[in-house]
């Protein structure tokens, strides 16, 4: 057996000499020969055998030479992203039997190099070197930028940070390239995939392990550096968006890197390197592109920035709050001026623009902006006058009302200015926009509550004027003067004058025209409803009264016009006003059969109107209950359901029937059966 080994060693040694002369082309075969020679030397003591002594020395030298050549080839291949060179070098190490050890050493080397790179980039002595030439610090003296040199220090720091990101990107790209080639490369003899060989010891996903190490190094070194240097801490906290942008750019470059590696592997795919198809699909699962179930590589990278983000957001909130606290001094009575508000808006725009480097930072700063808007609202609310003078509508604007107008205008300007800032931002995250819009809605709500006392007074005054129509006489016959134009009633003239005056004296001072119309149009709708309600309750109603009431209907449109953009925009109340007027002159039968009844005009309103055509014995619901008109109007407001109103009307009709029977009357009033028929039809619709 020993003799056979010696003969084989001599043969392989000779073959090895020829292979070494073949250079890098024969290097894998040389490694194979060396592997077999190792096997032949195992378990046998070959020392002292003269015939192979020189050969053994040559073999030891050859092994060293092949290893060094393969290392150079691997370094060169990884650096130039050449999968063929990397594949050849890996084959050599596989043949030599030290593939795992080599991969571990290479990856550890990258890790150590990166650790040095991070430390150098953050070394305060290196950073302050240019400004310290010619100056020698005393023993134990802390290195820090001299006053006036902070700008130069920061410029050097950010240059170093950019360089560091390049170094991290290059190292990750090289490790990733190595893993990609290992995943595709198979031994041509045994067909074993190299990555499977590493998987036996759990080293298959060494890119993940390397990335973990990179993020840990950055987290630890950054923390150490900022704890020992206040200048570094201030730079990273104050210019956090810049730091975050570097991290985001690094992540983006790693993604693109991984796609370009994929492409270069596909192009270089020869039979020896890419004989396996299954691994091509597997390759699409990429650490830099996909999260794992319990690990997000991008989050792992950014977690190291958390302390700086927290500090930055805290300072950002202070920058946003400071101008507001400044323009709302304790005991102040006036809202901010236009210039002061502009200053606040500039700060908001600046903070949002700087944060635009990253969606999550944009959202965090948007939350700060929302808090700022809410603070502005709270401070503004404290200025509002809520005393009785705020709601008076008799005389000119009081001081409290003027202040309320100024506060509402100030809130409106803030609202519009913030909307303009948001619309000018490119690719602003929808969640951030929603956050700010929610805060702006509270501003709108505050504007509404500030203007509400005045609106309530205007609405109540309009209703008080309308109810005075019952003090006028509508029972008269047609006049014989022959004048075709019938003037409208006194209450209508008063209403018209009042609405025109409040719009001029109070509402025209508000800059938020659409906001005011949104609120005054509600008053206009209510005014029409109350007008029709009171008009339907008028009795007795003579032919002359009908003519005057018809003129009031026409004038009502003109009276409420100042309260709205267009009267026709008032919707259902406007159509109700238009469709009710012709019914004044129609017969009761025509009215009952009108398509507008039930569809547009409530049955209860029409039956109320028909009471005006009945004898006094057929009492209206409020007369039977012995209520005044305002009290009955309040009851109708409290009972908006048509069913409740119809039940009250029914009791009036039933009381009338009993009264007629009690006096043994022979017949009912001609309008009664029409009213009863309408009531039955209406009740069947609501029950």
PDB file of C-alpha atoms in Angstrom, residues 71-271:
ATOM      1  CA  UNK A  71      -7.236  34.523  -2.968  1.00  0.00           C
ATOM      2  CA  UNK A  72      -6.042  37.177  -5.426  1.00  0.00           C
ATOM      3  CA  UNK A  73      -8.473  35.856  -8.040  1.00  0.00           C
ATOM      4  CA  UNK A  74     -11.352  35.934  -5.532  1.00  0.00           C
ATOM      5  CA  UNK A  75     -10.541  39.496  -4.399  1.00  0.00           C
ATOM      6  CA  UNK A  76     -10.234  40.695  -7.969  1.00  0.00           C
ATOM      7  CA  UNK A  77     -13.414  38.901  -9.085  1.00  0.00           C
ATOM      8  CA  UNK A  78     -15.516  40.233  -6.209  1.00  0.00           C
ATOM      9  CA  UNK A  79     -14.174  43.752  -6.658  1.00  0.00           C
ATOM     10  CA  UNK A  80     -14.861  43.837 -10.405  1.00  0.00           C
ATOM     11  CA  UNK A  81     -18.130  41.840 -10.033  1.00  0.00           C
ATOM     12  CA  UNK A  82     -16.738  39.126 -12.344  1.00  0.00           C
ATOM     13  CA  UNK A  83     -18.698  35.934 -11.606  1.00  0.00           C
ATOM     14  CA  UNK A  84     -16.364  33.740 -13.715  1.00  0.00           C
ATOM     15  CA  UNK A  85     -13.283  34.722 -11.703  1.00  0.00           C
ATOM     16  CA  UNK A  86     -15.193  34.345  -8.409  1.00  0.00           C
ATOM     17  CA  UNK A  87     -16.525  30.960  -9.536  1.00  0.00           C
ATOM     18  CA  UNK A  88     -13.021  29.730 -10.448  1.00  0.00           C
ATOM     19  CA  UNK A  89     -11.560  30.878  -7.105  1.00  0.00           C
ATOM     20  CA  UNK A  90     -14.417  29.222  -5.172  1.00  0.00           C
ATOM     21  CA  UNK A  91     -13.862  25.985  -7.111  1.00  0.00           C
ATOM     22  CA  UNK A  92     -10.179  26.048  -6.080  1.00  0.00           C
ATOM     23  CA  UNK A  93     -11.075  26.459  -2.398  1.00  0.00           C
ATOM     24  CA  UNK A  94     -13.727  23.753  -2.712  1.00  0.00           C
ATOM     25  CA  UNK A  95     -11.159  21.397  -4.247  1.00  0.00           C
ATOM     26  CA  UNK A  96      -8.655  22.286  -1.522  1.00  0.00           C
ATOM     27  CA  UNK A  97     -11.347  21.524   1.087  1.00  0.00           C
ATOM     28  CA  UNK A  98     -11.339  24.950   2.819  1.00  0.00           C
ATOM     29  CA  UNK A  99     -14.320  26.697   1.157  1.00  0.00           C
ATOM     30  CA  UNK A 100     -16.189  27.449   4.425  1.00  0.00           C
ATOM     31  CA  UNK A 101     -13.074  28.736   6.171  1.00  0.00           C
ATOM     32  CA  UNK A 102     -12.216  31.008   3.228  1.00  0.00           C
ATOM     33  CA  UNK A 103     -15.740  32.470   2.999  1.00  0.00           C
ATOM     34  CA  UNK A 104     -15.767  33.149   6.762  1.00  0.00           C
ATOM     35  CA  UNK A 105     -12.361  34.852   6.567  1.00  0.00           C
ATOM     36  CA  UNK A 106     -13.392  37.009   3.583  1.00  0.00           C
ATOM     37  CA  UNK A 107     -16.661  38.153   5.222  1.00  0.00           C
ATOM     38  CA  UNK A 108     -14.896  38.795   8.566  1.00  0.00           C
ATOM     39  CA  UNK A 109     -12.345  40.893   6.693  1.00  0.00           C
ATOM     40  CA  UNK A 110     -15.086  43.060   5.195  1.00  0.00           C
ATOM     41  CA  UNK A 111     -16.672  43.416   8.642  1.00  0.00           C
ATOM     42  CA  UNK A 112     -13.409  44.534  10.292  1.00  0.00           C
ATOM     43  CA  UNK A 113     -12.700  46.937   7.449  1.00  0.00           C
ATOM     44  CA  UNK A 114     -16.167  48.514   7.811  1.00  0.00           C
ATOM     45  CA  UNK A 115     -15.725  48.874  11.556  1.00  0.00           C
ATOM     46  CA  UNK A 116     -12.496  50.828  10.902  1.00  0.00           C
ATOM     47  CA  UNK A 117     -14.268  52.910   8.240  1.00  0.00           C
ATOM     48  CA  UNK A 118     -17.075  53.899  10.628  1.00  0.00           C
ATOM     49  CA  UNK A 119     -14.646  54.762  13.423  1.00  0.00           C
ATOM     50  CA  UNK A 120     -12.517  56.894  11.069  1.00  0.00           C
ATOM     51  CA  UNK A 121     -15.550  58.712   9.645  1.00  0.00           C
ATOM     52  CA  UNK A 122     -16.678  59.679  13.174  1.00  0.00           C
ATOM     53  CA  UNK A 123     -13.226  60.330  14.675  1.00  0.00           C
ATOM     54  CA  UNK A 124     -13.520  63.818  16.151  1.00  0.00           C
ATOM     55  CA  UNK A 125      -9.726  64.287  16.060  1.00  0.00           C
ATOM     56  CA  UNK A 126      -9.643  63.590  12.339  1.00  0.00           C
ATOM     57  CA  UNK A 127     -12.688  65.795  11.768  1.00  0.00           C
ATOM     58  CA  UNK A 128     -11.120  68.759  13.580  1.00  0.00           C
ATOM     59  CA  UNK A 129      -7.644  68.239  12.090  1.00  0.00           C
ATOM     60  CA  UNK A 130      -7.797  70.935   9.349  1.00  0.00           C
ATOM     61  CA  UNK A 131      -8.765  73.605  11.853  1.00  0.00           C
ATOM     62  CA  UNK A 132      -6.174  72.459  14.427  1.00  0.00           C
ATOM     63  CA  UNK A 133      -3.017  72.664  12.261  1.00  0.00           C
ATOM     64  CA  UNK A 134      -0.303  74.455  14.155  1.00  0.00           C
ATOM     65  CA  UNK A 135      -2.216  74.036  17.419  1.00  0.00           C
ATOM     66  CA  UNK A 136      -1.342  71.353  19.886  1.00  0.00           C
ATOM     67  CA  UNK A 137      -3.911  70.489  22.484  1.00  0.00           C
ATOM     68  CA  UNK A 138      -2.761  70.079  26.033  1.00  0.00           C
ATOM     69  CA  UNK A 139      -2.859  66.654  27.658  1.00  0.00           C
ATOM     70  CA  UNK A 140      -6.405  65.370  28.196  1.00  0.00           C
ATOM     71  CA  UNK A 141      -7.864  68.241  26.209  1.00  0.00           C
ATOM     72  CA  UNK A 142     -11.052  67.301  24.346  1.00  0.00           C
ATOM     73  CA  UNK A 143     -10.937  67.713  20.571  1.00  0.00           C
ATOM     74  CA  UNK A 144     -13.617  70.112  19.405  1.00  0.00           C
ATOM     75  CA  UNK A 145     -14.078  72.634  16.612  1.00  0.00           C
ATOM     76  CA  UNK A 146     -12.793  76.103  17.459  1.00  0.00           C
ATOM     77  CA  UNK A 147     -15.444  78.851  17.490  1.00  0.00           C
ATOM     78  CA  UNK A 148     -16.148  79.963  13.950  1.00  0.00           C
ATOM     79  CA  UNK A 149     -14.955  76.662  12.526  1.00  0.00           C
ATOM     80  CA  UNK A 150     -18.166  74.716  13.177  1.00  0.00           C
ATOM     81  CA  UNK A 151     -19.263  75.098   9.525  1.00  0.00           C
ATOM     82  CA  UNK A 152     -15.985  73.615   8.255  1.00  0.00           C
ATOM     83  CA  UNK A 153     -16.269  70.797  10.801  1.00  0.00           C
ATOM     84  CA  UNK A 154     -19.818  69.964   9.673  1.00  0.00           C
ATOM     85  CA  UNK A 155     -18.824  70.067   5.988  1.00  0.00           C
ATOM     86  CA  UNK A 156     -16.028  67.569   6.698  1.00  0.00           C
ATOM     87  CA  UNK A 157     -18.394  65.393   8.723  1.00  0.00           C
ATOM     88  CA  UNK A 158     -20.974  65.155   5.918  1.00  0.00           C
ATOM     89  CA  UNK A 159     -18.251  64.467   3.336  1.00  0.00           C
ATOM     90  CA  UNK A 160     -17.042  61.623   5.590  1.00  0.00           C
ATOM     91  CA  UNK A 161     -20.580  60.311   5.960  1.00  0.00           C
ATOM     92  CA  UNK A 162     -21.078  60.221   2.181  1.00  0.00           C
ATOM     93  CA  UNK A 163     -17.767  58.380   1.801  1.00  0.00           C
ATOM     94  CA  UNK A 164     -18.805  55.925   4.539  1.00  0.00           C
ATOM     95  CA  UNK A 165     -22.075  55.168   2.730  1.00  0.00           C
ATOM     96  CA  UNK A 166     -20.054  54.434  -0.447  1.00  0.00           C
ATOM     97  CA  UNK A 167     -17.841  52.049   1.528  1.00  0.00           C
ATOM     98  CA  UNK A 168     -20.834  50.255   3.110  1.00  0.00           C
ATOM     99  CA  UNK A 169     -22.519  49.968  -0.273  1.00  0.00           C
ATOM    100  CA  UNK A 170     -19.379  48.530  -1.899  1.00  0.00           C
ATOM    101  CA  UNK A 171     -18.818  46.005   0.924  1.00  0.00           C
ATOM    102  CA  UNK A 172     -22.459  44.840   0.899  1.00  0.00           C
ATOM    103  CA  UNK A 173     -22.379  44.566  -2.885  1.00  0.00           C
ATOM    104  CA  UNK A 174     -19.273  42.387  -2.747  1.00  0.00           C
ATOM    105  CA  UNK A 175     -20.695  40.102  -0.066  1.00  0.00           C
ATOM    106  CA  UNK A 176     -23.947  39.857  -1.991  1.00  0.00           C
ATOM    107  CA  UNK A 177     -22.105  39.031  -5.207  1.00  0.00           C
ATOM    108  CA  UNK A 178     -20.246  36.293  -3.372  1.00  0.00           C
ATOM    109  CA  UNK A 179     -23.497  34.801  -2.069  1.00  0.00           C
ATOM    110  CA  UNK A 180     -25.128  34.952  -5.521  1.00  0.00           C
ATOM    111  CA  UNK A 181     -22.225  33.076  -7.157  1.00  0.00           C
ATOM    112  CA  UNK A 182     -22.190  30.488  -4.343  1.00  0.00           C
ATOM    113  CA  UNK A 183     -25.911  29.928  -4.882  1.00  0.00           C
ATOM    114  CA  UNK A 184     -25.352  29.199  -8.595  1.00  0.00           C
ATOM    115  CA  UNK A 185     -21.976  27.434  -8.616  1.00  0.00           C
ATOM    116  CA  UNK A 186     -21.899  23.613  -8.630  1.00  0.00           C
ATOM    117  CA  UNK A 187     -18.945  21.261  -8.498  1.00  0.00           C
ATOM    118  CA  UNK A 188     -18.637  19.754 -12.034  1.00  0.00           C
ATOM    119  CA  UNK A 189     -17.775  16.302 -10.601  1.00  0.00           C
ATOM    120  CA  UNK A 190     -20.123  15.807  -7.633  1.00  0.00           C
ATOM    121  CA  UNK A 191     -22.733  18.420  -8.787  1.00  0.00           C
ATOM    122  CA  UNK A 192     -22.926  19.695  -5.208  1.00  0.00           C
ATOM    123  CA  UNK A 193     -24.119  23.318  -5.041  1.00  0.00           C
ATOM    124  CA  UNK A 194     -21.620  25.360  -3.036  1.00  0.00           C
ATOM    125  CA  UNK A 195     -24.297  27.163  -0.983  1.00  0.00           C
ATOM    126  CA  UNK A 196     -25.603  23.737   0.139  1.00  0.00           C
ATOM    127  CA  UNK A 197     -22.100  22.899   1.304  1.00  0.00           C
ATOM    128  CA  UNK A 198     -22.132  26.014   3.521  1.00  0.00           C
ATOM    129  CA  UNK A 199     -25.697  25.284   4.665  1.00  0.00           C
ATOM    130  CA  UNK A 200     -24.475  22.154   6.479  1.00  0.00           C
ATOM    131  CA  UNK A 201     -22.906  24.440   9.098  1.00  0.00           C
ATOM    132  CA  UNK A 202     -25.697  27.012   8.934  1.00  0.00           C
ATOM    133  CA  UNK A 203     -23.616  29.578   7.031  1.00  0.00           C
ATOM    134  CA  UNK A 204     -25.750  29.693   3.883  1.00  0.00           C
ATOM    135  CA  UNK A 205     -27.268  33.158   4.451  1.00  0.00           C
ATOM    136  CA  UNK A 206     -24.057  34.923   5.421  1.00  0.00           C
ATOM    137  CA  UNK A 207     -25.290  38.119   3.673  1.00  0.00           C
ATOM    138  CA  UNK A 208     -28.028  38.374   6.310  1.00  0.00           C
ATOM    139  CA  UNK A 209     -25.440  37.809   9.061  1.00  0.00           C
ATOM    140  CA  UNK A 210     -23.143  40.409   7.498  1.00  0.00           C
ATOM    141  CA  UNK A 211     -25.946  42.970   7.211  1.00  0.00           C
ATOM    142  CA  UNK A 212     -26.828  42.359  10.844  1.00  0.00           C
ATOM    143  CA  UNK A 213     -23.211  43.025  11.782  1.00  0.00           C
ATOM    144  CA  UNK A 214     -23.137  46.221   9.675  1.00  0.00           C
ATOM    145  CA  UNK A 215     -26.252  47.650  11.371  1.00  0.00           C
ATOM    146  CA  UNK A 216     -24.933  46.717  14.828  1.00  0.00           C
ATOM    147  CA  UNK A 217     -21.546  48.334  14.105  1.00  0.00           C
ATOM    148  CA  UNK A 218     -23.239  51.539  12.946  1.00  0.00           C
ATOM    149  CA  UNK A 219     -25.578  51.638  15.928  1.00  0.00           C
ATOM    150  CA  UNK A 220     -22.779  51.021  18.464  1.00  0.00           C
ATOM    151  CA  UNK A 221     -20.160  53.304  16.891  1.00  0.00           C
ATOM    152  CA  UNK A 222     -22.597  56.191  16.314  1.00  0.00           C
ATOM    153  CA  UNK A 223     -23.765  55.949  19.919  1.00  0.00           C
ATOM    154  CA  UNK A 224     -20.186  55.918  21.239  1.00  0.00           C
ATOM    155  CA  UNK A 225     -19.152  58.845  19.031  1.00  0.00           C
ATOM    156  CA  UNK A 226     -22.142  61.059  19.918  1.00  0.00           C
ATOM    157  CA  UNK A 227     -21.796  60.308  23.637  1.00  0.00           C
ATOM    158  CA  UNK A 228     -18.185  61.455  23.606  1.00  0.00           C
ATOM    159  CA  UNK A 229     -18.708  64.504  21.357  1.00  0.00           C
ATOM    160  CA  UNK A 230     -21.423  67.123  21.817  1.00  0.00           C
ATOM    161  CA  UNK A 231     -20.610  68.550  18.374  1.00  0.00           C
ATOM    162  CA  UNK A 232     -21.334  65.230  16.644  1.00  0.00           C
ATOM    163  CA  UNK A 233     -24.534  64.840  18.664  1.00  0.00           C
ATOM    164  CA  UNK A 234     -25.710  68.332  17.697  1.00  0.00           C
ATOM    165  CA  UNK A 235     -24.822  67.755  14.045  1.00  0.00           C
ATOM    166  CA  UNK A 236     -26.787  64.498  13.798  1.00  0.00           C
ATOM    167  CA  UNK A 237     -29.760  65.816  15.760  1.00  0.00           C
ATOM    168  CA  UNK A 238     -29.893  69.222  14.098  1.00  0.00           C
ATOM    169  CA  UNK A 239     -29.384  67.901  10.566  1.00  0.00           C
ATOM    170  CA  UNK A 240     -31.159  64.589  11.040  1.00  0.00           C
ATOM    171  CA  UNK A 241     -33.014  64.779   7.667  1.00  0.00           C
ATOM    172  CA  UNK A 242     -29.637  64.944   5.913  1.00  0.00           C
ATOM    173  CA  UNK A 243     -28.477  61.837   7.797  1.00  0.00           C
ATOM    174  CA  UNK A 244     -31.737  60.050   7.018  1.00  0.00           C
ATOM    175  CA  UNK A 245     -31.413  60.934   3.328  1.00  0.00           C
ATOM    176  CA  UNK A 246     -27.946  59.326   3.266  1.00  0.00           C
ATOM    177  CA  UNK A 247     -29.404  56.160   4.798  1.00  0.00           C
ATOM    178  CA  UNK A 248     -32.308  56.150   2.320  1.00  0.00           C
ATOM    179  CA  UNK A 249     -29.929  56.657  -0.600  1.00  0.00           C
ATOM    180  CA  UNK A 250     -27.765  53.798   0.690  1.00  0.00           C
ATOM    181  CA  UNK A 251     -30.794  51.505   0.845  1.00  0.00           C
ATOM    182  CA  UNK A 252     -31.883  52.526  -2.658  1.00  0.00           C
ATOM    183  CA  UNK A 253     -28.404  51.902  -4.046  1.00  0.00           C
ATOM    184  CA  UNK A 254     -28.306  48.457  -2.431  1.00  0.00           C
ATOM    185  CA  UNK A 255     -31.575  47.607  -4.179  1.00  0.00           C
ATOM    186  CA  UNK A 256     -30.227  48.732  -7.560  1.00  0.00           C
ATOM    187  CA  UNK A 257     -26.930  46.945  -6.853  1.00  0.00           C
ATOM    188  CA  UNK A 258     -28.700  43.708  -6.256  1.00  0.00           C
ATOM    189  CA  UNK A 259     -30.580  44.007  -9.572  1.00  0.00           C
ATOM    190  CA  UNK A 260     -27.379  44.753 -11.492  1.00  0.00           C
ATOM    191  CA  UNK A 261     -25.672  41.717  -9.893  1.00  0.00           C
ATOM    192  CA  UNK A 262     -28.621  39.617 -11.010  1.00  0.00           C
ATOM    193  CA  UNK A 263     -28.093  40.919 -14.558  1.00  0.00           C
ATOM    194  CA  UNK A 264     -24.326  40.338 -14.605  1.00  0.00           C
ATOM    195  CA  UNK A 265     -24.796  36.755 -13.390  1.00  0.00           C
ATOM    196  CA  UNK A 266     -27.324  36.050 -16.121  1.00  0.00           C
ATOM    197  CA  UNK A 267     -25.044  37.489 -18.816  1.00  0.00           C
ATOM    198  CA  UNK A 268     -21.989  35.596 -17.580  1.00  0.00           C
ATOM    199  CA  UNK A 269     -23.893  32.357 -17.172  1.00  0.00           C
ATOM    200  CA  UNK A 270     -21.812  29.574 -18.725  1.00  0.00           C
ATOM    201  CA  UNK A 271     -22.444  25.877 -18.425  1.00  0.00           C
TER     202      UNK A 271
END
